[in-house]
Amino acid sequence: MGQSSSEAAAPACRRPSSPPLPKRRRPGVSGQGRQPWLLRTREAGNQEAAKEASFRSGMECGMRRAREGNDSDPRGSIPARSNNLQRALQWHNGDASDRAHLGIHPSRSLQPIAPFPDYINGLVISGGGRFNGQGASAWPYNQCKKTQDCKPLPMNLVFSFVVNAAIKSISSIDSMFFHIHIFGSRNITFDSIKISAPGDSPNTDGIHIANSANIQVSNSVIGTGDDCISIGPGCTNLTIFRVLCGPGHGISVGSLGKNAGEKDVIGLYVSKCNLTGTTNGLRIKTLQSSPSTLKASHFRFEQIIMNNVYNPIIIDQNYCPSANCPKKNPSLVKITDIKYRNIMGTFLSPVAYNLVCSEAAPCEGVELSDISLKYNGNGKQANNASICVHVYGSSNGNVKPDPCI
């Protein structure tokens, strides 16, 4: 299809002497060198066609500036204001010799985007701009509560196979599905991120991480209709620090055990977070009849404040997110070495600790230490505000309500 007149009239790079980008080739082609990156989009509803040229020109300028060693000033990269993205963004990255710095500025507009070269090692996105997924037009068509095999809707930002990246001071609004999805990546920091969607928007997880290592989320504010941060299988060494969560479903590991071949989740550190008005606080969830035998281990939840959280501390190995979950056999996910320390605040459900583990793989090494949670619900608090099923562990220090381990 030919280019539109707006594409043909795209402004040239401000550095006319810079060499053009190399022609993109598929990974693995002999002699291609290391390609910088690929940016893809998906159609988001019945929106107008993408206008690519202005974004392409800005990106080429930014990449040239990076190669020339002048990447400290992102103004030649990707300018954006509080934009109405008409396509969701997908980043599919990996190795690259170039360092890309994308400045998402709040004073300019960002058009929908076309594919760019594959893979990146070293990505910086910053600038204070916003990605608006216009999700309200698509949420009524979400079928995930009815079936586990629902078709995911487009997401605002997807980082796949990204290495050594820093994402800072950007916002995501009203994504149709997950706001930010990280897959197969390592060594990424997210700092000062703002994520917002209505509390009843379906499957709008703030940040979802899967099959990734050394990911850090810090100093961020997330209020959405699903988990503020969700962690899928295959993750190691994750850090969540100083995150304000709410509304939403809290900070969750899982669900785990849905698919064969899932990898372990090892190493999670959640510290100095504040959860307000969330349906859940700190949750680990696995499915029954899981085809995978995997481990979830070495988790630390420390210095957490909960403000009127409905279910503060949950391990649910009978988790069922839809109407047709298989329930024939207990979960095969083994949960061990889980520490809850220095947690305080208020909760709304009759039960503060709901620890329901698998008969086939009981939880071991669960610790509750120095916890002060006060019931603030409308009804009468249950005499026993703690439920423990197939769980082994200990309690230390002053733990209120009284624990069952």
Short mmCIF file of C-alpha atoms in Angstrom, two decimals:
data_model
loop_
_atom_site.label_atom_id
_atom_site.label_comp_id
_atom_site.label_asym_id
_atom_site.label_seq_id
_atom_site.Cartn_x
_atom_site.Cartn_y
_atom_site.Cartn_z
CA MET A 1 0.00 0.00 0.00
CA GLY A 2 1.37 3.44 -0.88
CA GLN A 3 2.13 6.11 1.69
CA SER A 4 -0.36 8.82 2.49
CA SER A 5 0.41 12.47 1.82
CA SER A 6 1.02 13.04 5.51
CA GLU A 7 3.61 10.28 5.51
CA ALA A 8 5.32 11.65 2.45
CA ALA A 9 5.55 15.09 4.05
CA ALA A 10 7.22 13.91 7.25
CA PRO A 11 9.98 16.24 8.45
CA ALA A 12 13.55 15.22 7.83
CA CYS A 13 16.07 14.63 10.61
CA ARG A 14 17.58 17.81 11.99
CA ARG A 15 21.03 16.33 11.46
CA PRO A 16 21.07 16.02 7.65
CA SER A 17 24.69 14.96 7.64
CA SER A 18 23.92 11.83 9.66
CA PRO A 19 24.12 8.55 7.75
CA PRO A 20 20.84 6.73 7.13
CA LEU A 21 19.91 3.73 9.21
CA PRO A 22 20.90 0.38 7.73
CA LYS A 23 18.21 -1.54 5.97
CA ARG A 24 16.47 -3.88 8.38
CA ARG A 25 17.21 -7.57 7.96
CA ARG A 26 15.99 -10.60 9.80
CA PRO A 27 18.03 -11.75 12.83
CA GLY A 28 20.68 -14.31 12.00
CA VAL A 29 21.38 -13.17 8.44
CA SER A 30 25.12 -13.31 7.75
CA GLY A 31 26.79 -9.92 7.71
CA GLN A 32 23.82 -8.01 9.04
CA GLY A 33 25.56 -6.76 12.20
CA ARG A 34 23.68 -6.08 15.39
CA GLN A 35 20.38 -4.38 14.79
CA PRO A 36 19.10 -1.82 17.26
CA TRP A 37 15.44 -2.55 17.88
CA LEU A 38 11.94 -3.31 16.64
CA LEU A 39 8.76 -1.51 17.54
CA ARG A 40 5.46 -3.02 16.48
CA THR A 41 1.85 -2.02 16.90
CA ARG A 42 -1.48 -3.74 17.03
CA GLU A 43 -4.77 -2.32 15.86
CA ALA A 44 -6.83 -1.06 18.79
CA GLY A 45 -10.44 -1.11 17.67
CA ASN A 46 -11.82 0.80 14.72
CA GLN A 47 -9.26 3.60 14.72
CA GLU A 48 -7.88 5.53 11.79
CA ALA A 49 -4.85 4.23 9.95
CA ALA A 50 -1.39 4.81 11.36
CA LYS A 51 0.56 7.88 10.32
CA GLU A 52 4.09 6.60 10.46
CA ALA A 53 6.46 9.08 8.92
CA SER A 54 6.77 11.70 11.67
CA PHE A 55 7.47 9.04 14.26
CA ARG A 56 9.89 7.24 11.94
CA SER A 57 11.78 10.48 11.33
CA GLY A 58 12.00 11.22 15.04
CA MET A 59 13.20 7.72 15.80
CA GLU A 60 15.85 7.79 13.09
CA CYS A 61 17.11 11.09 14.50
CA GLY A 62 17.21 9.63 17.99
CA MET A 63 19.08 6.53 16.90
CA ARG A 64 21.58 8.60 14.93
CA ARG A 65 22.17 10.86 17.90
CA ALA A 66 22.78 7.78 20.03
CA ARG A 67 25.33 6.40 17.58
CA GLU A 68 27.07 9.77 17.47
CA GLY A 69 27.35 9.81 21.26
CA ASN A 70 24.85 12.64 21.73
CA ASP A 71 22.10 10.71 23.49
CA SER A 72 21.95 12.91 26.58
CA ASP A 73 19.37 15.17 24.95
CA PRO A 74 16.28 13.14 24.02
CA ARG A 75 14.53 15.93 22.16
CA GLY A 76 15.50 14.41 18.84
CA SER A 77 13.95 11.08 19.79
CA ILE A 78 10.26 10.41 20.29
CA PRO A 79 8.24 13.48 21.25
CA ALA A 80 4.81 12.90 22.72
CA ARG A 81 2.24 14.77 24.71
CA SER A 82 -0.73 13.36 26.61
CA ASN A 83 -1.45 11.41 23.50
CA ASN A 84 -4.38 9.32 22.40
CA LEU A 85 -2.53 6.31 21.06
CA GLN A 86 -4.63 4.68 18.40
CA ARG A 87 -2.62 1.51 18.46
CA ALA A 88 -1.12 -0.38 21.35
CA LEU A 89 2.67 -0.55 21.38
CA GLN A 90 4.81 -3.67 21.29
CA TRP A 91 8.55 -3.62 21.88
CA HIS A 92 10.33 -6.77 20.70
CA ASN A 93 13.98 -6.24 21.58
CA GLY A 94 17.19 -8.07 22.38
CA ASP A 95 20.84 -7.44 21.49
CA ALA A 96 21.95 -4.26 19.80
CA SER A 97 25.06 -2.18 19.61
CA ASP A 98 23.13 1.09 19.74
CA ARG A 99 21.69 2.68 22.85
CA ALA A 100 18.27 4.17 22.23
CA HIS A 101 16.98 7.05 24.34
CA LEU A 102 13.32 7.80 23.76
CA GLY A 103 12.13 11.09 25.21
CA ILE A 104 8.36 10.97 25.68
CA HIS A 105 7.62 14.67 26.14
CA PRO A 106 4.28 15.98 27.43
CA SER A 107 4.26 18.91 25.01
CA ARG A 108 4.15 17.14 21.65
CA SER A 109 2.06 14.52 19.91
CA LEU A 110 2.99 10.92 19.17
CA GLN A 111 1.42 9.23 16.18
CA PRO A 112 0.79 5.49 15.87
CA ILE A 113 3.91 3.55 15.08
CA ALA A 114 5.34 1.23 12.42
CA PRO A 115 7.88 -1.62 12.69
CA PHE A 116 11.53 -0.77 13.32
CA PRO A 117 14.76 -2.83 13.37
CA ASP A 118 14.97 -5.83 15.65
CA TYR A 119 16.43 -6.13 19.16
CA ILE A 120 18.00 -3.80 21.67
CA ASN A 121 20.47 -3.98 24.53
CA GLY A 122 20.29 -0.64 26.31
CA LEU A 123 17.00 1.25 26.13
CA VAL A 124 15.95 4.42 27.97
CA ILE A 125 12.37 5.72 27.87
CA SER A 126 11.59 8.90 29.78
CA GLY A 127 10.11 12.36 29.44
CA GLY A 128 6.79 12.56 31.29
CA GLY A 129 4.46 11.63 28.43
CA ARG A 130 1.38 9.41 28.61
CA PHE A 131 0.18 6.37 26.64
CA ASN A 132 -3.61 6.28 26.42
CA GLY A 133 -5.02 2.94 25.29
CA GLN A 134 -8.65 4.16 25.07
CA GLY A 135 -9.70 0.92 26.73
CA ALA A 136 -13.29 1.86 27.51
CA SER A 137 -14.25 1.07 23.92
CA ALA A 138 -12.97 -2.52 24.26
CA TRP A 139 -13.62 -3.56 27.89
CA PRO A 140 -17.24 -4.65 27.21
CA TYR A 141 -15.89 -7.29 24.81
CA ASN A 142 -13.50 -8.88 27.31
CA GLN A 143 -14.41 -12.58 27.70
CA CYS A 144 -11.76 -13.67 30.18
CA LYS A 145 -14.16 -14.09 33.11
CA LYS A 146 -16.15 -16.57 31.03
CA THR A 147 -13.33 -18.73 29.69
CA GLN A 148 -9.64 -19.35 30.38
CA ASP A 149 -8.96 -19.42 26.64
CA CYS A 150 -10.08 -15.86 26.04
CA LYS A 151 -8.35 -13.77 23.42
CA PRO A 152 -6.20 -11.04 25.01
CA LEU A 153 -6.92 -7.50 23.91
CA PRO A 154 -4.08 -5.14 22.92
CA MET A 155 -1.79 -3.79 25.64
CA ASN A 156 -0.30 -0.32 25.93
CA LEU A 157 3.36 -1.38 26.17
CA VAL A 158 4.95 -4.79 25.64
CA PHE A 159 8.67 -5.33 26.26
CA SER A 160 9.82 -8.70 24.90
CA PHE A 161 13.47 -9.82 25.07
CA VAL A 162 14.71 -6.45 26.31
CA VAL A 163 18.09 -6.31 28.04
CA ASN A 164 19.47 -3.47 30.18
CA ALA A 165 16.67 -0.91 30.03
CA ALA A 166 15.51 2.02 32.16
CA ILE A 167 11.90 3.20 31.91
CA LYS A 168 11.21 6.37 33.88
CA SER A 169 8.59 9.08 34.36
CA ILE A 170 5.94 7.92 31.90
CA SER A 171 2.23 7.18 32.38
CA SER A 172 -0.17 4.57 31.05
CA ILE A 173 -3.89 5.25 30.95
CA ASP A 174 -6.89 3.02 30.22
CA SER A 175 -5.16 0.11 28.53
CA MET A 176 -7.48 -2.39 26.87
CA PHE A 177 -5.66 -5.26 28.62
CA PHE A 178 -2.40 -5.21 30.62
CA HIS A 179 -0.84 -1.75 30.75
CA ILE A 180 2.78 -2.95 30.65
CA HIS A 181 3.85 -6.51 29.82
CA ILE A 182 7.43 -7.72 30.25
CA PHE A 183 8.42 -11.07 28.74
CA GLY A 184 11.75 -12.83 28.27
CA SER A 185 13.67 -9.80 29.49
CA ARG A 186 16.33 -9.00 32.06
CA ASN A 187 17.91 -6.06 33.84
CA ILE A 188 15.09 -3.53 33.51
CA THR A 189 14.21 -0.77 35.96
CA PHE A 190 10.85 0.98 36.06
CA ASP A 191 10.94 4.18 38.11
CA SER A 192 8.32 6.87 38.71
CA ILE A 193 5.69 5.15 36.57
CA LYS A 194 2.03 6.19 36.81
CA ILE A 195 -0.68 3.75 35.75
CA SER A 196 -4.40 4.41 35.91
CA ALA A 197 -7.66 2.78 34.84
CA PRO A 198 -11.08 2.44 36.51
CA GLY A 199 -11.30 -0.06 39.35
CA ASP A 200 -13.80 -2.16 37.38
CA SER A 201 -11.84 -2.30 34.12
CA PRO A 202 -11.22 -6.01 33.35
CA ASN A 203 -7.74 -7.57 33.13
CA THR A 204 -5.99 -4.22 33.22
CA ASP A 205 -3.00 -5.42 35.24
CA GLY A 206 -0.64 -2.52 35.82
CA ILE A 207 2.65 -4.34 35.20
CA HIS A 208 2.79 -8.03 34.32
CA ILE A 209 6.16 -9.80 34.40
CA ALA A 210 6.81 -13.29 33.01
CA ASN A 211 9.90 -15.34 32.15
CA SER A 212 12.16 -12.47 33.14
CA ALA A 213 14.99 -11.77 35.58
CA ASN A 214 16.33 -8.79 37.50
CA ILE A 215 13.32 -6.53 37.07
CA GLN A 216 12.79 -3.63 39.48
CA VAL A 217 9.70 -1.44 39.91
CA SER A 218 10.09 1.52 42.26
CA ASN A 219 8.60 4.89 43.25
CA SER A 220 5.47 4.27 41.21
CA VAL A 221 1.72 4.83 41.54
CA ILE A 222 -0.64 2.19 40.15
CA GLY A 223 -4.43 2.24 40.29
CA THR A 224 -6.27 -0.09 37.94
CA GLY A 225 -8.93 -2.80 37.60
CA ASP A 226 -6.75 -5.87 38.20
CA ASP A 227 -3.43 -6.64 39.87
CA CYS A 228 -1.26 -3.57 40.33
CA ILE A 229 1.70 -5.84 39.66
CA SER A 230 1.34 -9.47 38.61
CA ILE A 231 4.12 -12.02 38.31
CA GLY A 232 3.87 -15.00 36.01
CA PRO A 233 6.00 -18.14 35.72
CA GLY A 234 9.70 -18.16 34.93
CA CYS A 235 10.71 -15.10 36.95
CA THR A 236 13.79 -14.67 39.13
CA ASN A 237 15.11 -11.85 41.28
CA LEU A 238 12.30 -9.30 41.15
CA THR A 239 12.17 -6.17 43.32
CA ILE A 240 9.09 -4.03 44.03
CA PHE A 241 9.93 -0.98 46.14
CA ARG A 242 7.91 2.07 47.21
CA VAL A 243 4.83 1.37 45.09
CA LEU A 244 1.43 2.90 45.88
CA CYS A 245 -1.27 0.43 44.79
CA GLY A 246 -4.99 1.07 44.63
CA PRO A 247 -7.58 0.61 43.40
CA GLY A 248 -6.82 -2.85 42.09
CA HIS A 249 -6.25 -6.44 43.15
CA GLY A 250 -2.97 -5.88 44.97
CA ILE A 251 0.42 -7.43 44.26
CA SER A 252 0.11 -11.01 43.01
CA VAL A 253 2.26 -13.95 42.08
CA GLY A 254 0.37 -16.05 39.56
CA SER A 255 -1.68 -17.54 38.57
CA LEU A 256 0.82 -20.38 38.23
CA GLY A 257 0.31 -23.88 36.91
CA LYS A 258 -1.94 -23.22 33.94
CA ASN A 259 0.33 -24.50 31.18
CA ALA A 260 2.75 -27.39 30.81
CA GLY A 261 6.42 -26.47 30.97
CA GLU A 262 6.10 -23.42 33.18
CA LYS A 263 9.31 -22.44 34.98
CA ASP A 264 9.89 -21.71 38.66
CA VAL A 265 9.42 -18.32 40.27
CA ILE A 266 12.44 -17.77 42.53
CA GLY A 267 13.30 -14.59 44.39
CA LEU A 268 10.80 -11.79 45.01
CA TYR A 269 11.40 -8.80 47.29
CA VAL A 270 8.46 -6.45 48.00
CA SER A 271 9.25 -3.61 50.38
CA LYS A 272 7.83 -0.28 51.61
CA CYS A 273 4.67 -0.51 49.53
CA ASN A 274 1.29 0.99 50.37
CA LEU A 275 -1.96 -0.72 49.33
CA THR A 276 -5.21 1.25 49.62
CA GLY A 277 -8.72 -0.02 48.95
CA THR A 278 -7.56 -3.08 47.03
CA THR A 279 -9.52 -6.33 46.93
CA ASN A 280 -6.37 -8.24 47.83
CA GLY A 281 -3.09 -7.28 49.41
CA LEU A 282 -0.24 -9.76 48.94
CA ARG A 283 -1.41 -12.81 47.03
CA ILE A 284 0.05 -16.05 45.66
CA LYS A 285 -2.34 -17.99 43.42
CA THR A 286 -2.05 -21.34 41.63
CA LEU A 287 -4.52 -23.41 39.65
CA GLN A 288 -5.80 -26.85 40.49
CA SER A 289 -5.15 -29.75 38.08
CA SER A 290 -1.98 -27.98 37.00
CA PRO A 291 -0.03 -29.72 34.21
CA SER A 292 3.21 -28.19 35.53
CA THR A 293 5.29 -29.15 38.56
CA LEU A 294 7.09 -25.98 39.53
CA LYS A 295 8.29 -24.03 42.55
CA ALA A 296 7.48 -20.62 43.98
CA SER A 297 10.13 -19.82 46.54
CA HIS A 298 12.22 -17.20 48.38
CA PHE A 299 9.65 -14.40 48.64
CA ARG A 300 9.98 -11.48 51.07
CA PHE A 301 7.13 -9.07 51.82
CA GLU A 302 8.39 -6.42 54.25
CA GLN A 303 7.33 -3.01 55.60
CA ILE A 304 3.93 -3.02 53.92
CA ILE A 305 1.08 -0.65 54.86
CA MET A 306 -2.50 -1.72 54.08
CA ASN A 307 -5.39 0.75 54.17
CA ASN A 308 -8.80 -0.95 54.13
CA VAL A 309 -7.60 -3.86 52.04
CA TYR A 310 -10.23 -6.56 51.77
CA ASN A 311 -8.03 -9.68 51.84
CA PRO A 312 -4.59 -8.69 53.18
CA ILE A 313 -2.50 -11.90 52.98
CA ILE A 314 -3.53 -14.76 50.71
CA ILE A 315 -2.11 -18.01 49.43
CA ASP A 316 -4.76 -19.57 47.20
CA GLN A 317 -3.87 -22.88 45.57
CA ASN A 318 -7.47 -23.43 44.49
CA TYR A 319 -7.57 -20.28 42.39
CA CYS A 320 -10.18 -20.18 39.63
CA PRO A 321 -10.37 -17.05 37.46
CA SER A 322 -13.20 -18.21 35.20
CA ALA A 323 -16.31 -20.35 35.15
CA ASN A 324 -14.67 -23.45 33.61
CA CYS A 325 -11.53 -24.14 35.68
CA PRO A 326 -10.42 -27.80 35.92
CA LYS A 327 -10.71 -28.91 39.56
CA LYS A 328 -10.11 -32.65 39.39
CA ASN A 329 -6.68 -32.71 41.06
CA PRO A 330 -4.83 -30.48 43.55
CA SER A 331 -2.22 -28.01 42.40
CA LEU A 332 1.32 -29.29 41.83
CA VAL A 333 2.97 -25.92 42.46
CA LYS A 334 5.26 -26.14 45.50
CA ILE A 335 5.37 -22.97 47.62
CA THR A 336 8.28 -22.60 50.07
CA ASP A 337 10.19 -19.96 52.04
CA ILE A 338 7.62 -17.15 52.09
CA LYS A 339 8.19 -14.39 54.67
CA TYR A 340 5.67 -11.71 55.68
CA ARG A 341 7.34 -9.18 57.99
CA ASN A 342 6.45 -5.77 59.46
CA ILE A 343 3.01 -5.42 57.92
CA MET A 344 0.44 -3.05 59.41
CA GLY A 345 -2.84 -1.34 58.63
CA THR A 346 -6.54 -2.13 58.31
CA PHE A 347 -8.55 -4.81 56.51
CA LEU A 348 -12.22 -5.31 55.65
CA SER A 349 -12.87 -9.06 55.34
CA PRO A 350 -13.41 -11.26 58.40
CA VAL A 351 -10.15 -13.12 57.65
CA ALA A 352 -6.72 -11.48 57.71
CA TYR A 353 -4.57 -14.49 56.75
CA ASN A 354 -6.09 -16.88 54.25
CA LEU A 355 -3.44 -19.53 53.59
CA VAL A 356 -4.94 -22.38 51.57
CA CYS A 357 -2.25 -24.63 50.12
CA SER A 358 -2.28 -27.80 48.05
CA GLU A 359 -2.81 -31.24 49.51
CA ALA A 360 -0.40 -32.64 46.92
CA ALA A 361 2.30 -30.02 47.59
CA PRO A 362 1.82 -28.38 51.02
CA CYS A 363 3.36 -24.97 51.64
CA GLU A 364 6.50 -24.98 53.77
CA GLY A 365 8.56 -22.27 55.42
CA VAL A 366 5.76 -19.68 55.62
CA GLU A 367 6.57 -17.02 58.23
CA LEU A 368 4.37 -14.31 59.78
CA SER A 369 6.42 -11.81 61.81
CA ASP A 370 5.56 -8.50 63.47
CA ILE A 371 2.16 -7.98 61.88
CA SER A 372 -0.47 -5.54 63.14
CA LEU A 373 -3.68 -5.60 61.11
CA LYS A 374 -6.89 -4.14 62.51
CA TYR A 375 -10.34 -5.17 61.32
CA ASN A 376 -12.25 -2.20 59.90
CA GLY A 377 -15.19 -3.93 58.21
CA ASN A 378 -18.89 -3.36 58.66
CA GLY A 379 -19.76 -6.77 60.10
CA LYS A 380 -18.51 -8.67 63.08
CA GLN A 381 -15.00 -10.03 62.83
CA ALA A 382 -14.70 -13.81 62.88
CA ASN A 383 -13.46 -15.36 66.10
CA ASN A 384 -10.60 -16.85 64.13
CA ALA A 385 -9.27 -14.34 61.59
CA SER A 386 -6.78 -16.84 60.23
CA ILE A 387 -7.29 -19.84 57.94
CA CYS A 388 -4.51 -22.38 57.36
CA VAL A 389 -4.87 -25.44 55.12
CA HIS A 390 -1.88 -27.67 54.28
CA VAL A 391 0.56 -24.97 55.37
CA TYR A 392 3.62 -25.32 57.59
CA GLY A 393 5.59 -22.45 59.04
CA SER A 394 5.99 -20.17 62.04
CA SER A 395 5.01 -16.86 63.59
CA ASN A 396 7.43 -14.51 65.32
CA GLY A 397 7.14 -11.35 67.36
CA ASN A 398 3.80 -9.63 67.84
CA VAL A 399 1.32 -10.93 65.25
CA LYS A 400 -2.26 -9.59 65.29
CA PRO A 401 -4.79 -10.99 64.54
CA ASP A 402 -3.58 -14.25 66.00
CA PRO A 403 -2.06 -16.52 63.34
CA CYS A 404 -2.82 -20.17 62.69
CA ILE A 405 0.82 -21.18 62.16
#
